[in-house]
Coordinates of C-alpha atoms in Angstrom, one line a residue:
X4 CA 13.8 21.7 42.8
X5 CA 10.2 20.8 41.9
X6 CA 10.8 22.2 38.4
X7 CA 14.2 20.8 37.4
X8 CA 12.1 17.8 38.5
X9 CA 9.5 18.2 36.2
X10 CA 11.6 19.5 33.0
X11 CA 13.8 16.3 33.5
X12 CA 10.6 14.3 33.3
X13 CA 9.9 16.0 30.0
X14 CA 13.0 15.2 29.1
X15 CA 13.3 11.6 29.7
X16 CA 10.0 10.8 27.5
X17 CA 11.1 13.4 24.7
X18 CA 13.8 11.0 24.9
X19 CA 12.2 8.0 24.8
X20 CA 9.4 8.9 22.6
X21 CA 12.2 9.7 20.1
X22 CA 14.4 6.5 20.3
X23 CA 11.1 4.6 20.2
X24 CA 10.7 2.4 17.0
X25 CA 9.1 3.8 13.9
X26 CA 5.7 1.6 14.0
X27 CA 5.3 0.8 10.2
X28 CA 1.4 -0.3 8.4
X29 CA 1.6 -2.8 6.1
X30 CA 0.0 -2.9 2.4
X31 CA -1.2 -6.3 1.5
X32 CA -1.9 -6.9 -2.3
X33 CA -4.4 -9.7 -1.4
X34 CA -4.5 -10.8 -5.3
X35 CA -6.7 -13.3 -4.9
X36 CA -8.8 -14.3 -7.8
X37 CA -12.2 -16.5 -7.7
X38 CA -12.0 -19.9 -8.0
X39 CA -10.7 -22.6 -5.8
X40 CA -7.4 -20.5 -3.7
X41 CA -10.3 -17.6 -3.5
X42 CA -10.9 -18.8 0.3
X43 CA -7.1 -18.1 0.8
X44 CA -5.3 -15.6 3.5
X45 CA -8.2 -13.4 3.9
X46 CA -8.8 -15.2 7.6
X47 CA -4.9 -14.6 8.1
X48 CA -5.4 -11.0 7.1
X49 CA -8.2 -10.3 9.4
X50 CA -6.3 -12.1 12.5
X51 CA -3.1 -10.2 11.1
X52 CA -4.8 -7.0 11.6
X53 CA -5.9 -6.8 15.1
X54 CA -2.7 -6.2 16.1
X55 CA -1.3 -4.3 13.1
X56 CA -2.1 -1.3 10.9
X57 CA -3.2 -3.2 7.6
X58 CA -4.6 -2.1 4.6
X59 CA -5.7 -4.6 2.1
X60 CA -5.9 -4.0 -1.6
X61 CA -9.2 -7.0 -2.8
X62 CA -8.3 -7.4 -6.4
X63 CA -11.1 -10.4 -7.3
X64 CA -10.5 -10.1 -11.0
X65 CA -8.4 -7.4 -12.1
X66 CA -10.4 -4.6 -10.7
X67 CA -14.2 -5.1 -9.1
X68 CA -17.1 -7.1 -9.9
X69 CA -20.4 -6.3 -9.1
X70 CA -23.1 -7.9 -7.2
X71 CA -25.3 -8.6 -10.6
X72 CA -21.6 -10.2 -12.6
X73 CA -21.3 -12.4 -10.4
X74 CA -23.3 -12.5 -7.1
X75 CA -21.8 -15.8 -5.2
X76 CA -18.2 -14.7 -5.4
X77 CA -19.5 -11.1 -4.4
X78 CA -21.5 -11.9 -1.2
X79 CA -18.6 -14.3 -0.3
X80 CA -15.9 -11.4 -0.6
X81 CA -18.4 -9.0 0.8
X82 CA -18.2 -11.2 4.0
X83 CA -14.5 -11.2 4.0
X84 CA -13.7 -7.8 3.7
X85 CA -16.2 -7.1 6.8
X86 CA -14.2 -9.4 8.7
X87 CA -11.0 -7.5 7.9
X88 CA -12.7 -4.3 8.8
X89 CA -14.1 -5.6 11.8
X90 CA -10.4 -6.4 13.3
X91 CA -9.5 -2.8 12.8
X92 CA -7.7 -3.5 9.1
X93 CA -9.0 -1.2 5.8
X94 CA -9.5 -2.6 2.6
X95 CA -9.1 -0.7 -0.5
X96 CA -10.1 -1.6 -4.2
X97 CA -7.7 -2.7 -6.7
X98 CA -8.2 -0.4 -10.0
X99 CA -5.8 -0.2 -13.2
X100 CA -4.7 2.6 -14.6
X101 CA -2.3 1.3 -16.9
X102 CA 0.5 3.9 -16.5
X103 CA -2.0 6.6 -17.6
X104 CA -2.7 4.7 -21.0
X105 CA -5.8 3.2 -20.2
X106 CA -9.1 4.7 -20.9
X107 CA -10.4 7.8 -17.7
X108 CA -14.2 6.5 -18.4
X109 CA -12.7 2.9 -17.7
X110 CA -10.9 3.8 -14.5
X111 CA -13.8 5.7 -13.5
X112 CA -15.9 3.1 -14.0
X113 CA -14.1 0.9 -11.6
X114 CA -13.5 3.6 -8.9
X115 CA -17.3 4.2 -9.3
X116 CA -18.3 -0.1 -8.6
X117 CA -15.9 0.0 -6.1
X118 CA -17.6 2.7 -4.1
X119 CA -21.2 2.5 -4.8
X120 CA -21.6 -1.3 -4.2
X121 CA -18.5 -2.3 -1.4
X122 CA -18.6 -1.2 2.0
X123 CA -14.8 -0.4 1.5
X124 CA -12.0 2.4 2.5
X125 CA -11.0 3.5 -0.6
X126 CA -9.4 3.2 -4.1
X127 CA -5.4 1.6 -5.2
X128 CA -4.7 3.0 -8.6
X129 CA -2.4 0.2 -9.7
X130 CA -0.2 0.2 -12.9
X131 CA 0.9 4.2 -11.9
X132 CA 2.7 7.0 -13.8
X133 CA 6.7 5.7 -12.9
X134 CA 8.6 8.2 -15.0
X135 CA 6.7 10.1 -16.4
X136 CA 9.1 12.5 -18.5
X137 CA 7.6 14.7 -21.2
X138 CA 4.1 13.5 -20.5
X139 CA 4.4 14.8 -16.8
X140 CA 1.9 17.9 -16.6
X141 CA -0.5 15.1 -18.8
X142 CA -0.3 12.9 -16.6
X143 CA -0.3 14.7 -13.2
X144 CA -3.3 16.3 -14.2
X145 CA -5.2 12.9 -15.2
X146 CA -4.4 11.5 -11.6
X147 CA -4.9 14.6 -9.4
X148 CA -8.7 14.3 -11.5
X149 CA -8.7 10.9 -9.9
X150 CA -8.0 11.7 -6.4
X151 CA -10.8 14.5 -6.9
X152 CA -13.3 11.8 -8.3
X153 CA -12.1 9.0 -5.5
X154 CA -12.9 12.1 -2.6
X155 CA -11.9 11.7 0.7
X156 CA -11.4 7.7 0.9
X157 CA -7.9 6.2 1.3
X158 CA -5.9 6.5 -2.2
X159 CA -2.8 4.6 -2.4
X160 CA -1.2 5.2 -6.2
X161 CA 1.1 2.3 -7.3
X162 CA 4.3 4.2 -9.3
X163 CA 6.1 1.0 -9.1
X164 CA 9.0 3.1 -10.6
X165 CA 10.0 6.8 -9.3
X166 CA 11.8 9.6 -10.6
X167 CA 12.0 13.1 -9.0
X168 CA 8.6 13.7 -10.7
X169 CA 6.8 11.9 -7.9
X170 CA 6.0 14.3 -5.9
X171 CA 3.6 16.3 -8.3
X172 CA 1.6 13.3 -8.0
X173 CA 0.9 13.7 -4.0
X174 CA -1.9 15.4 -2.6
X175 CA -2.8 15.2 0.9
X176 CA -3.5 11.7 2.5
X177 CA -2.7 9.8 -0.9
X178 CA 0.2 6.9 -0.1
X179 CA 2.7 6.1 -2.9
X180 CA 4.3 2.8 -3.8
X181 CA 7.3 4.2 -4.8
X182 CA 9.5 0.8 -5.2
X183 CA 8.0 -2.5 -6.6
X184 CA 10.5 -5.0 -7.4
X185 CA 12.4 -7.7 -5.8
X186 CA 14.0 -7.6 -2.1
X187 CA 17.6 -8.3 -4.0
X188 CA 17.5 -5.0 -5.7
X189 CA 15.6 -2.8 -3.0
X190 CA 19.1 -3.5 -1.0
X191 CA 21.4 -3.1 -3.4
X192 CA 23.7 -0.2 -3.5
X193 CA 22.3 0.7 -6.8
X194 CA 18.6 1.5 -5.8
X195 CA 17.6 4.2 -7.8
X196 CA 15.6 6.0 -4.6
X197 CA 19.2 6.7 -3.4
X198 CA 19.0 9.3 -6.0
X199 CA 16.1 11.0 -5.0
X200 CA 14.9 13.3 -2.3
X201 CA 12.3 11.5 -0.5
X202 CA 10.8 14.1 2.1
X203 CA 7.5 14.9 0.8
X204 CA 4.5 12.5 1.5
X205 CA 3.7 9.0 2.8
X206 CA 5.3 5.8 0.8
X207 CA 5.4 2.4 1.1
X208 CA 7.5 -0.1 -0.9
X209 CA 5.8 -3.8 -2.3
X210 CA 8.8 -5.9 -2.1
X211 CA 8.6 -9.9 -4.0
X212 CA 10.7 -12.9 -4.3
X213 CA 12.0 -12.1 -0.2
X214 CA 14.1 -14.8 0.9
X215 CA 13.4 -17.0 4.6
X216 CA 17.0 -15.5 5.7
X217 CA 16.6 -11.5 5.7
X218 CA 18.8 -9.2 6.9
X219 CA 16.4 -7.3 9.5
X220 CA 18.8 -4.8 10.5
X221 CA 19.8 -3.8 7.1
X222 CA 15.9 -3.5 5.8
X223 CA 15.0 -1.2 8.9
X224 CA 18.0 1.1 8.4
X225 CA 16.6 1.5 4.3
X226 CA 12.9 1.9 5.9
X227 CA 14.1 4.6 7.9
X228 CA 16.6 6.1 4.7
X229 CA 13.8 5.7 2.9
X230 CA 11.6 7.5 5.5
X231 CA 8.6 4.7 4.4
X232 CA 4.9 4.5 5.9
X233 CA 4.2 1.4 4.6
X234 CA 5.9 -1.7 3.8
X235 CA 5.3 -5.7 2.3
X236 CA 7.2 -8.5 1.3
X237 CA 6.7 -12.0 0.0
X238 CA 8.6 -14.6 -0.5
X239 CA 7.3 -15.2 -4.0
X240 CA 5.1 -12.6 -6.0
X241 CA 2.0 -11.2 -5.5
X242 CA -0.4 -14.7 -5.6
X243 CA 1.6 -15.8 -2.4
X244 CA 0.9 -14.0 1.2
X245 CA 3.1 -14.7 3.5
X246 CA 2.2 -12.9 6.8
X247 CA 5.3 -15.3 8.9
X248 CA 7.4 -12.9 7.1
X249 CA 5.6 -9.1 8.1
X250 CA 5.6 -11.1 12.0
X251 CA 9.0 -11.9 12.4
X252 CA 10.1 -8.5 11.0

């Protein structure tokens, strides 16, 4: 008796750790350049992330600046990324890569400011490979070099666009964006991930121009399609954080 007692106490929280919700992070393209908005969102961000997995891409000016460029915007960013970290959120720097067009000493350059003067979790390689077609092997070779060069730090790799390619791309630990667009077409029928197998590595999906009125029930039945890690939306593009939006999800 003690033992059917105990199995069916297995049982039940099997059971309930399986109908339990998927907890999904969140990816927040905090695109905020200096000047007067700079001050903007990053307190929202850091309250945001003590109760929520968070990782925040810092983007000051398309890619880092260092402490010598320009050392009152630095110190001032410096300060908010601490307080982010602080409250349990990760920050990652923003770095293009220009869908594999732009220059390797260039994007190496960036990764290399990023780490050796921020105290930050790791590198997003924006601007990624999409399709990548004829140029594949190229091309997976170029980014697997930057993984290698980036080490062991948090790598998320924007694709923006996927084909079935994407997958050569993954290594261990590195996050894809594998749909950037607008919330209208992520839901539509004719969302090209509905082509492809999506069982290989963790993704995430930056979704813009989100109306107030979602459908909640139909964007958690694509997460879990989907089988996403990650996910964002705004209700306008990437210069507008709305975090009412990620809290009423």
């Amino acid at each position: 008796m003690k033992n059917l007692f105990i199995l069916a106490f297995i049982f039940a929280v099997v059971v309930m750790f399986w109908l339990k919700p998927k907890k999904y992070g969140y990816i927040i393209p905090a695109y905020i350049p200096l000047g007067e908005r700079f001050d903007m969102d990053f307190d929202g961000i850091a309250k945001f992330s003590k109760k929520n997995k968070v990782i925040t891409i810092v983007n000051p000016n398309n890619g880092p600046i260092s402490r010598d460029e320009n050392k009152y915007y630095f110190d001032r960013l410096e300060g908010k990324i601490k307080q982010i970290q602080k409250n349990g959120g990760k920050v990652i720097g923003y770095v293009s890569t220009s869908y594999g067009n732009r220059d390797e000493k260039n994007v190496k350059k960036d990764i290399e400011i990023w780490e050796s003067e921020w105290d930050i979790d790791g590198i997003f390689l924006d601007e990624g490979m999409g399709s990548c077609g004829d140029n594949c092997e190229k091309l997976v070779k170029k980014y697997q070099d930057y993984y290698k060069y980036i080490g062991n730090e948090i790598i998320v790799t924007n694709a923006g666009y996927i084909d079935e390619n994407y997958e050569k791309f993954l290594k261990d630990g590195v996050i894809m964006i594998i749909f950037e667009n607008t919330y209208e077409k992520f839901i539509s029928p004719n969302n090209y991930l509905n082509n492809i197998d999506l069982n290989k590595g963790k993704k995430g999906v930056l979704l813009h121009t989100t109306p107030k009125g979602i459908e909640n029930k139909k964007l958690k039945k694509l997460y879990k399609k989907y089988d996403l890690d990650y996910i964002y939306l705004t209700p306008k593009n990437w210069d507008t954080i709305s975090l009412k939006i990620l809290e009423d999800l």
